[in-house]
PDB file of C-alpha atoms in Angstrom:
ATOM      1  CA  MET A   3       0.000   0.000   0.000  1.00 46.00           C
ATOM      2  CA  SER A   4       1.393   3.410  -0.973  1.00 46.00           C
ATOM      3  CA  TYR A   5       1.753   6.299   1.451  1.00 49.00           C
ATOM      4  CA  SER A   6      -1.064   8.214  -0.279  1.00 52.00           C
ATOM      5  CA  ASP A   7      -3.367   5.177   0.029  1.00 55.00           C
ATOM      6  CA  LEU A   8      -2.492   4.933   3.697  1.00 56.00           C
ATOM      7  CA  GLN A   9      -3.357   8.610   4.153  1.00 59.00           C
ATOM      8  CA  GLN A  10      -6.833   7.956   2.745  1.00 67.00           C
ATOM      9  CA  GLN A  11      -7.639   5.209   5.236  1.00 84.00           C
ATOM     10  CA  PRO A  12      -9.885   6.315   8.099  1.00 92.00           C
ATOM     11  CA  ILE A  13      -8.283   6.391  11.546  1.00 96.00           C
ATOM     12  CA  ALA A  14     -10.067   5.433  14.749  1.00 97.00           C
ATOM     13  CA  MET A  15      -8.311   7.133  17.658  1.00 98.00           C
ATOM     14  CA  PHE A  16      -8.983   5.878  21.168  1.00 98.00           C
ATOM     15  CA  ASP A  17      -8.350   7.062  24.657  1.00 98.00           C
ATOM     16  CA  MET A  18      -7.462   4.215  27.040  1.00 98.00           C
ATOM     17  CA  ASP A  19      -8.655   4.692  30.637  1.00 97.00           C
ATOM     18  CA  GLY A  20     -12.408   5.216  30.837  1.00 97.00           C
ATOM     19  CA  THR A  21     -12.843   4.506  27.132  1.00 98.00           C
ATOM     20  CA  LEU A  22     -11.367   1.103  26.313  1.00 98.00           C
ATOM     21  CA  LEU A  23     -10.586   0.213  29.924  1.00 98.00           C
ATOM     22  CA  ASP A  24     -12.875   0.488  32.933  1.00 98.00           C
ATOM     23  CA  LEU A  25     -11.970   3.635  34.883  1.00 97.00           C
ATOM     24  CA  ALA A  26     -13.004   1.816  38.074  1.00 97.00           C
ATOM     25  CA  PHE A  27      -9.372   0.684  38.490  1.00 97.00           C
ATOM     26  CA  ASP A  28      -8.045   4.249  38.454  1.00 95.00           C
ATOM     27  CA  ASP A  29     -10.865   5.437  40.728  1.00 94.00           C
ATOM     28  CA  PHE A  30      -9.951   2.685  43.192  1.00 96.00           C
ATOM     29  CA  ILE A  31      -6.235   3.548  43.140  1.00 95.00           C
ATOM     30  CA  TRP A  32      -6.528   7.338  43.426  1.00 93.00           C
ATOM     31  CA  ASN A  33      -9.588   7.697  45.633  1.00 93.00           C
ATOM     32  CA  HIS A  34      -9.207   4.671  47.893  1.00 95.00           C
ATOM     33  CA  CYS A  35      -5.739   3.084  47.890  1.00 95.00           C
ATOM     34  CA  LEU A  36      -3.586   6.196  47.695  1.00 95.00           C
ATOM     35  CA  PRO A  37      -5.303   8.053  50.558  1.00 94.00           C
ATOM     36  CA  GLU A  38      -4.971   4.930  52.733  1.00 96.00           C
ATOM     37  CA  ARG A  39      -1.292   4.430  51.884  1.00 96.00           C
ATOM     38  CA  HIS A  40      -0.605   8.163  52.227  1.00 95.00           C
ATOM     39  CA  ALA A  41      -2.170   8.155  55.719  1.00 96.00           C
ATOM     40  CA  GLN A  42      -0.003   5.185  56.742  1.00 95.00           C
ATOM     41  CA  VAL A  43       3.222   6.710  55.392  1.00 94.00           C
ATOM     42  CA  HIS A  44       2.635  10.151  56.882  1.00 94.00           C
ATOM     43  CA  GLN A  45       0.961   8.919  60.077  1.00 96.00           C
ATOM     44  CA  CYS A  46      -2.114  11.082  59.728  1.00 95.00           C
ATOM     45  CA  THR A  47      -5.841  10.347  59.592  1.00 95.00           C
ATOM     46  CA  LEU A  48      -7.507   9.096  56.426  1.00 94.00           C
ATOM     47  CA  GLU A  49      -9.608  12.278  56.337  1.00 95.00           C
ATOM     48  CA  GLN A  50      -6.463  14.448  56.453  1.00 95.00           C
ATOM     49  CA  SER A  51      -4.939  12.438  53.617  1.00 94.00           C
ATOM     50  CA  GLN A  52      -8.080  12.731  51.526  1.00 94.00           C
ATOM     51  CA  GLN A  53      -8.153  16.515  52.006  1.00 94.00           C
ATOM     52  CA  THR A  54      -4.458  16.899  51.149  1.00 92.00           C
ATOM     53  CA  LEU A  55      -4.678  14.704  48.050  1.00 91.00           C
ATOM     54  CA  PHE A  56      -7.909  16.306  46.839  1.00 90.00           C
ATOM     55  CA  GLN A  57      -6.254  19.732  46.940  1.00 89.00           C
ATOM     56  CA  PHE A  58      -3.314  18.375  44.925  1.00 86.00           C
ATOM     57  CA  TYR A  59      -5.697  16.776  42.433  1.00 86.00           C
ATOM     58  CA  GLN A  60      -7.564  20.043  41.898  1.00 85.00           C
ATOM     59  CA  GLN A  61      -4.324  21.980  41.357  1.00 82.00           C
ATOM     60  CA  HIS A  62      -2.996  19.664  38.667  1.00 78.00           C
ATOM     61  CA  LYS A  63      -6.067  18.462  36.820  1.00 78.00           C
ATOM     62  CA  HIS A  64      -5.703  18.411  33.005  1.00 74.00           C
ATOM     63  CA  THR A  65      -1.929  19.033  33.169  1.00 80.00           C
ATOM     64  CA  LEU A  66       0.826  16.639  32.165  1.00 81.00           C
ATOM     65  CA  SER A  67       1.840  16.299  35.839  1.00 82.00           C
ATOM     66  CA  TRP A  68      -1.634  14.979  36.684  1.00 81.00           C
ATOM     67  CA  TYR A  69      -0.936  11.863  34.618  1.00 86.00           C
ATOM     68  CA  SER A  70       2.637  11.215  35.794  1.00 89.00           C
ATOM     69  CA  SER A  71       3.185   8.462  38.355  1.00 90.00           C
ATOM     70  CA  ALA A  72       6.758   9.710  38.892  1.00 90.00           C
ATOM     71  CA  TYR A  73       5.438  13.201  39.671  1.00 90.00           C
ATOM     72  CA  TRP A  74       2.889  11.925  42.186  1.00 90.00           C
ATOM     73  CA  THR A  75       5.402   9.587  43.812  1.00 92.00           C
ATOM     74  CA  ALA A  76       7.688  12.569  44.461  1.00 91.00           C
ATOM     75  CA  LYS A  77       4.794  14.838  45.438  1.00 88.00           C
ATOM     76  CA  VAL A  78       3.051  12.613  47.987  1.00 90.00           C
ATOM     77  CA  GLY A  79       5.823  10.281  49.143  1.00 93.00           C
ATOM     78  CA  VAL A  80       4.076   7.085  48.019  1.00 94.00           C
ATOM     79  CA  ASP A  81       5.228   4.870  45.124  1.00 95.00           C
ATOM     80  CA  VAL A  82       2.104   5.331  43.022  1.00 94.00           C
ATOM     81  CA  LEU A  83       3.217   2.971  40.248  1.00 94.00           C
ATOM     82  CA  GLN A  84       3.953   0.212  42.772  1.00 96.00           C
ATOM     83  CA  LEU A  85       0.502   0.767  44.254  1.00 95.00           C
ATOM     84  CA  GLN A  86      -1.042   0.165  40.833  1.00 96.00           C
ATOM     85  CA  TYR A  87       0.994  -2.993  40.302  1.00 96.00           C
ATOM     86  CA  GLU A  88      -0.215  -4.323  43.661  1.00 97.00           C
ATOM     87  CA  HIS A  89      -3.815  -4.181  42.419  1.00 97.00           C
ATOM     88  CA  ARG A  90      -3.276  -4.891  38.714  1.00 97.00           C
ATOM     89  CA  GLU A  91      -5.769  -7.796  38.756  1.00 97.00           C
ATOM     90  CA  LYS A  92      -8.497  -5.122  38.845  1.00 97.00           C
ATOM     91  CA  ILE A  93      -7.524  -3.738  35.405  1.00 98.00           C
ATOM     92  CA  ARG A  94     -10.288  -4.682  32.965  1.00 97.00           C
ATOM     93  CA  ALA A  95     -11.473  -3.841  29.467  1.00 97.00           C
ATOM     94  CA  ARG A  96     -14.858  -2.180  29.098  1.00 97.00           C
ATOM     95  CA  VAL A  97     -17.667  -4.217  27.584  1.00 94.00           C
ATOM     96  CA  GLY A  98     -17.381  -4.359  23.791  1.00 95.00           C
ATOM     97  CA  CYS A  99     -13.754  -3.204  23.713  1.00 96.00           C
ATOM     98  CA  HIS A 100     -12.251  -6.174  21.885  1.00 96.00           C
ATOM     99  CA  GLN A 101     -15.316  -6.685  19.707  1.00 96.00           C
ATOM    100  CA  LEU A 102     -15.132  -3.097  18.483  1.00 96.00           C
ATOM    101  CA  LEU A 103     -11.398  -3.197  17.807  1.00 96.00           C
ATOM    102  CA  GLN A 104     -11.688  -6.490  15.912  1.00 95.00           C
ATOM    103  CA  GLN A 105     -14.478  -5.146  13.724  1.00 94.00           C
ATOM    104  CA  LEU A 106     -12.696  -1.865  13.010  1.00 95.00           C
ATOM    105  CA  HIS A 107      -9.595  -3.807  12.027  1.00 89.00           C
ATOM    106  CA  ALA A 108     -11.681  -5.986   9.712  1.00 91.00           C
ATOM    107  CA  GLN A 109     -13.211  -2.892   8.095  1.00 91.00           C
ATOM    108  CA  GLY A 110      -9.827  -1.400   7.258  1.00 91.00           C
ATOM    109  CA  TYR A 111      -9.584   1.249   9.956  1.00 94.00           C
ATOM    110  CA  ARG A 112      -6.180   2.267  11.208  1.00 96.00           C
ATOM    111  CA  CYS A 113      -6.377   2.259  15.004  1.00 97.00           C
ATOM    112  CA  TRP A 114      -4.348   4.593  17.215  1.00 98.00           C
ATOM    113  CA  LEU A 115      -4.224   4.554  21.009  1.00 98.00           C
ATOM    114  CA  LEU A 116      -3.693   8.033  22.445  1.00 98.00           C
ATOM    115  CA  THR A 117      -3.451   8.139  26.212  1.00 97.00           C
ATOM    116  CA  ASN A 118      -2.576  10.720  28.824  1.00 96.00           C
ATOM    117  CA  ALA A 119      -1.252   7.870  30.975  1.00 95.00           C
ATOM    118  CA  ASP A 120       2.519   8.090  31.298  1.00 95.00           C
ATOM    119  CA  ARG A 121       4.653   5.438  29.602  1.00 95.00           C
ATOM    120  CA  ALA A 122       4.939   3.395  32.812  1.00 95.00           C
ATOM    121  CA  GLY A 123       1.164   3.464  33.271  1.00 95.00           C
ATOM    122  CA  LEU A 124       0.581   2.522  29.634  1.00 97.00           C
ATOM    123  CA  GLN A 125       2.978  -0.413  29.996  1.00 97.00           C
ATOM    124  CA  LEU A 126       1.161  -1.595  33.132  1.00 97.00           C
ATOM    125  CA  LYS A 127      -2.191  -1.614  31.347  1.00 97.00           C
ATOM    126  CA  LEU A 128      -0.811  -3.363  28.253  1.00 97.00           C
ATOM    127  CA  GLU A 129       0.692  -6.096  30.426  1.00 97.00           C
ATOM    128  CA  ASN A 130      -2.749  -6.850  31.828  1.00 97.00           C
ATOM    129  CA  VAL A 131      -5.162  -6.289  28.918  1.00 97.00           C
ATOM    130  CA  GLU A 132      -4.520  -7.452  25.361  1.00 95.00           C
ATOM    131  CA  LEU A 133      -4.688  -4.231  23.341  1.00 96.00           C
ATOM    132  CA  SER A 134      -1.386  -4.058  21.434  1.00 95.00           C
ATOM    133  CA  PRO A 135      -2.356  -6.280  18.456  1.00 94.00           C
ATOM    134  CA  TYR A 136      -5.090  -3.874  17.369  1.00 95.00           C
ATOM    135  CA  PHE A 137      -3.027  -0.691  17.206  1.00 97.00           C
ATOM    136  CA  GLU A 138      -0.500   0.527  14.657  1.00 96.00           C
ATOM    137  CA  LEU A 139       0.344   3.434  16.965  1.00 97.00           C
ATOM    138  CA  MET A 140       0.282   3.758  20.758  1.00 98.00           C
ATOM    139  CA  ILE A 141       1.204   7.185  22.141  1.00 97.00           C
ATOM    140  CA  SER A 142       1.579   8.460  25.682  1.00 97.00           C
ATOM    141  CA  SER A 143       1.199  12.220  26.063  1.00 96.00           C
ATOM    142  CA  GLU A 144       4.419  12.059  28.095  1.00 95.00           C
ATOM    143  CA  GLU A 145       6.233  11.356  24.794  1.00 95.00           C
ATOM    144  CA  LEU A 146       4.825  14.494  23.155  1.00 96.00           C
ATOM    145  CA  GLY A 147       5.279  16.801  26.143  1.00 94.00           C
ATOM    146  CA  HIS A 148       1.658  17.956  26.124  1.00 95.00           C
ATOM    147  CA  ALA A 149      -1.570  16.582  27.588  1.00 95.00           C
ATOM    148  CA  LYS A 150      -4.351  15.743  25.114  1.00 96.00           C
ATOM    149  CA  GLU A 151      -6.355  18.687  26.464  1.00 95.00           C
ATOM    150  CA  GLU A 152      -3.894  20.982  24.648  1.00 96.00           C
ATOM    151  CA  VAL A 153      -4.064  21.692  20.920  1.00 97.00           C
ATOM    152  CA  ALA A 154      -0.247  21.427  20.999  1.00 97.00           C
ATOM    153  CA  PHE A 155      -0.605  17.668  21.631  1.00 97.00           C
ATOM    154  CA  TRP A 156      -2.496  17.238  18.373  1.00 98.00           C
ATOM    155  CA  GLN A 157      -0.155  19.487  16.428  1.00 98.00           C
ATOM    156  CA  LYS A 158       2.849  17.501  17.626  1.00 98.00           C
ATOM    157  CA  LEU A 159       1.091  14.216  16.873  1.00 98.00           C
ATOM    158  CA  GLN A 160       0.356  15.347  13.331  1.00 97.00           C
ATOM    159  CA  GLN A 161       3.976  16.440  12.817  1.00 97.00           C
ATOM    160  CA  LEU A 162       5.275  13.054  13.900  1.00 97.00           C
ATOM    161  CA  HIS A 163       2.506  10.931  12.350  1.00 96.00           C
ATOM    162  CA  PRO A 164       0.801  12.869   9.542  1.00 96.00           C
ATOM    163  CA  PHE A 165      -2.961  12.361   9.346  1.00 96.00           C
ATOM    164  CA  ASP A 166      -5.998  14.104   7.929  1.00 95.00           C
ATOM    165  CA  PRO A 167      -8.325  15.286  10.746  1.00 96.00           C
ATOM    166  CA  ALA A 168     -11.251  14.869   8.348  1.00 93.00           C
ATOM    167  CA  GLN A 169     -10.478  11.134   8.163  1.00 92.00           C
ATOM    168  CA  ALA A 170     -10.220  10.708  11.943  1.00 96.00           C
ATOM    169  CA  VAL A 171     -12.695   9.520  14.555  1.00 97.00           C
ATOM    170  CA  PHE A 172     -11.753  10.125  18.199  1.00 98.00           C
ATOM    171  CA  ILE A 173     -13.335   8.560  21.297  1.00 98.00           C
ATOM    172  CA  ASP A 174     -12.510   9.825  24.810  1.00 98.00           C
ATOM    173  CA  ASP A 175     -14.376   9.983  28.117  1.00 97.00           C
ATOM    174  CA  THR A 176     -13.033  13.436  29.075  1.00 96.00           C
ATOM    175  CA  VAL A 177     -14.836  16.481  27.682  1.00 96.00           C
ATOM    176  CA  ALA A 178     -11.770  18.763  28.039  1.00 95.00           C
ATOM    177  CA  VAL A 179      -9.761  16.337  25.884  1.00 97.00           C
ATOM    178  CA  LEU A 180     -12.469  16.182  23.216  1.00 98.00           C
ATOM    179  CA  LYS A 181     -12.542  19.987  23.198  1.00 97.00           C
ATOM    180  CA  GLY A 182      -8.784  20.050  22.536  1.00 97.00           C
ATOM    181  CA  ALA A 183      -9.251  17.654  19.629  1.00 98.00           C
ATOM    182  CA  GLU A 184     -12.149  19.734  18.293  1.00 98.00           C
ATOM    183  CA  ASP A 185     -10.113  22.943  18.500  1.00 98.00           C
ATOM    184  CA  PHE A 186      -7.427  21.186  16.488  1.00 98.00           C
ATOM    185  CA  GLY A 187      -9.911  20.260  13.766  1.00 97.00           C
ATOM    186  CA  ILE A 188     -11.210  16.744  14.430  1.00 97.00           C
ATOM    187  CA  ARG A 189     -14.967  16.693  13.900  1.00 95.00           C
ATOM    188  CA  GLN A 190     -16.036  13.070  14.520  1.00 96.00           C
ATOM    189  CA  LEU A 191     -15.891  13.067  18.313  1.00 97.00           C
ATOM    190  CA  PHE A 192     -17.538  10.713  20.799  1.00 98.00           C
ATOM    191  CA  SER A 193     -17.674  10.461  24.570  1.00 98.00           C
ATOM    192  CA  ILE A 194     -18.455   7.609  26.971  1.00 98.00           C
ATOM    193  CA  LEU A 195     -21.615   7.397  29.060  1.00 97.00           C
ATOM    194  CA  GLN A 196     -20.185   5.383  31.962  1.00 97.00           C
ATOM    195  CA  PRO A 197     -16.368   5.489  32.055  1.00 97.00           C
ATOM    196  CA  SER A 198     -16.230   3.766  35.465  1.00 97.00           C
ATOM    197  CA  SER A 199     -18.371   0.781  36.459  1.00 97.00           C
ATOM    198  CA  SER A 200     -17.972   1.930  40.076  1.00 95.00           C
ATOM    199  CA  LYS A 201     -19.851   5.161  39.382  1.00 95.00           C
ATOM    200  CA  ALA A 202     -23.278   5.925  37.950  1.00 96.00           C
ATOM    201  CA  ALA A 203     -23.633   6.682  34.264  1.00 95.00           C
ATOM    202  CA  ARG A 204     -23.557  10.339  33.315  1.00 95.00           C
ATOM    203  CA  ALA A 205     -26.524  12.096  31.722  1.00 94.00           C
ATOM    204  CA  ALA A 206     -26.083  12.074  27.950  1.00 93.00           C
ATOM    205  CA  THR A 207     -27.898  15.411  27.704  1.00 93.00           C
ATOM    206  CA  GLU A 208     -25.198  17.050  29.842  1.00 91.00           C
ATOM    207  CA  LEU A 209     -22.357  15.996  27.531  1.00 94.00           C
ATOM    208  CA  PRO A 210     -21.654  18.187  24.488  1.00 95.00           C
ATOM    209  CA  TYR A 211     -20.663  15.262  22.245  1.00 97.00           C
ATOM    210  CA  PRO A 212     -22.420  12.114  21.011  1.00 96.00           C
ATOM    211  CA  VAL A 213     -22.204   9.497  23.745  1.00 96.00           C
ATOM    212  CA  LEU A 214     -21.518   5.763  23.565  1.00 96.00           C
ATOM    213  CA  ASP A 215     -22.818   3.398  26.240  1.00 94.00           C
ATOM    214  CA  HIS A 216     -21.736   0.075  24.738  1.00 93.00           C
ATOM    215  CA  LEU A 217     -18.606   0.692  22.651  1.00 95.00           C
ATOM    216  CA  THR A 218     -19.954  -1.155  19.602  1.00 94.00           C
ATOM    217  CA  GLU A 219     -22.625   1.560  19.252  1.00 94.00           C
ATOM    218  CA  LEU A 220     -19.886   3.440  17.415  1.00 95.00           C
ATOM    219  CA  PHE A 221     -20.689   1.369  14.302  1.00 89.00           C
ATOM    220  CA  ASP A 222     -24.177   2.850  14.058  1.00 88.00           C
ATOM    221  CA  TYR A 223     -22.642   6.339  13.905  1.00 88.00           C
ATOM    222  CA  LEU A 224     -19.959   5.329  11.412  1.00 86.00           C
ATOM    223  CA  GLU A 225     -22.457   3.613   9.109  1.00 77.00           C
ATOM    224  CA  THR A 226     -24.770   6.635   9.188  1.00 71.00           C
ATOM    225  CA  ASN A 227     -21.858   8.939   8.444  1.00 67.00           C
ATOM    226  CA  GLN A 228     -20.748   6.723   5.560  1.00 59.00           C
ATOM    227  CA  GLN A 229     -24.253   6.726   4.087  1.00 49.00           C
ATOM    228  CA  VAL A 230     -24.328  10.538   4.226  1.00 42.00           C
ATOM    229  CA  THR A 231     -20.901  10.703   2.566  1.00 47.00           C
ATOM    230  CA  ASP A 232     -21.973   8.267  -0.121  1.00 46.00           C
ATOM    231  CA  ALA A 233     -25.133  10.284  -0.772  1.00 43.00           C
ATOM    232  CA  LYS A 234     -23.089  13.461  -1.176  1.00 44.00           C
ATOM    233  CA  THR A 235     -20.651  11.886  -3.628  1.00 44.00           C
ATOM    234  CA  ALA A 236     -23.250   9.951  -5.602  1.00 46.00           C
TER     235      ALA A 236
END
């Protein structure tokens, strides 16, 4: 296949945590395990730990530091990556994850995994859930020096791996990330109704992008979009 043919192939871009993988693992680590371990290490009450960590979380949300296990380990004095490895049996794919990726592969989509997880976190997840075979590209925002919330992430991605935004579909559970992708020029954007099985589903009407409950619902959107495209070019 020539480079120009490759450029014409549609690309399905996926977030990892909360999109392909159940965010319940991350919720458990950050909201339950870390406060407990932090309280033990610093010999304070669980409530004090929760208050301290919550303040840190609020300060760094949507920044590159927020997603860095090395940063948090230094910041809070707990080996955050080790904590995740201790509970890695809780890492699970969301319902429909493998079915969707298999079908997209069969339909000729190029699949890219774009995660804000740092490289160590990405490696942990890949060791526990079989995702690698489906993706021609797997990128951690740590590699690009910008979180996905920033347009600069997408600009850098395009410089390194040229793609046509008009040919791209992007699925992510975080609205701020989808906004960054939209500002860059990607138009086919989808969010996730229930990123974490440990929390209630969100209200679809409160999310500014089309929402997927079961991941394979994406095919209904893609087929509709293809029919519209075919009608326009007929």
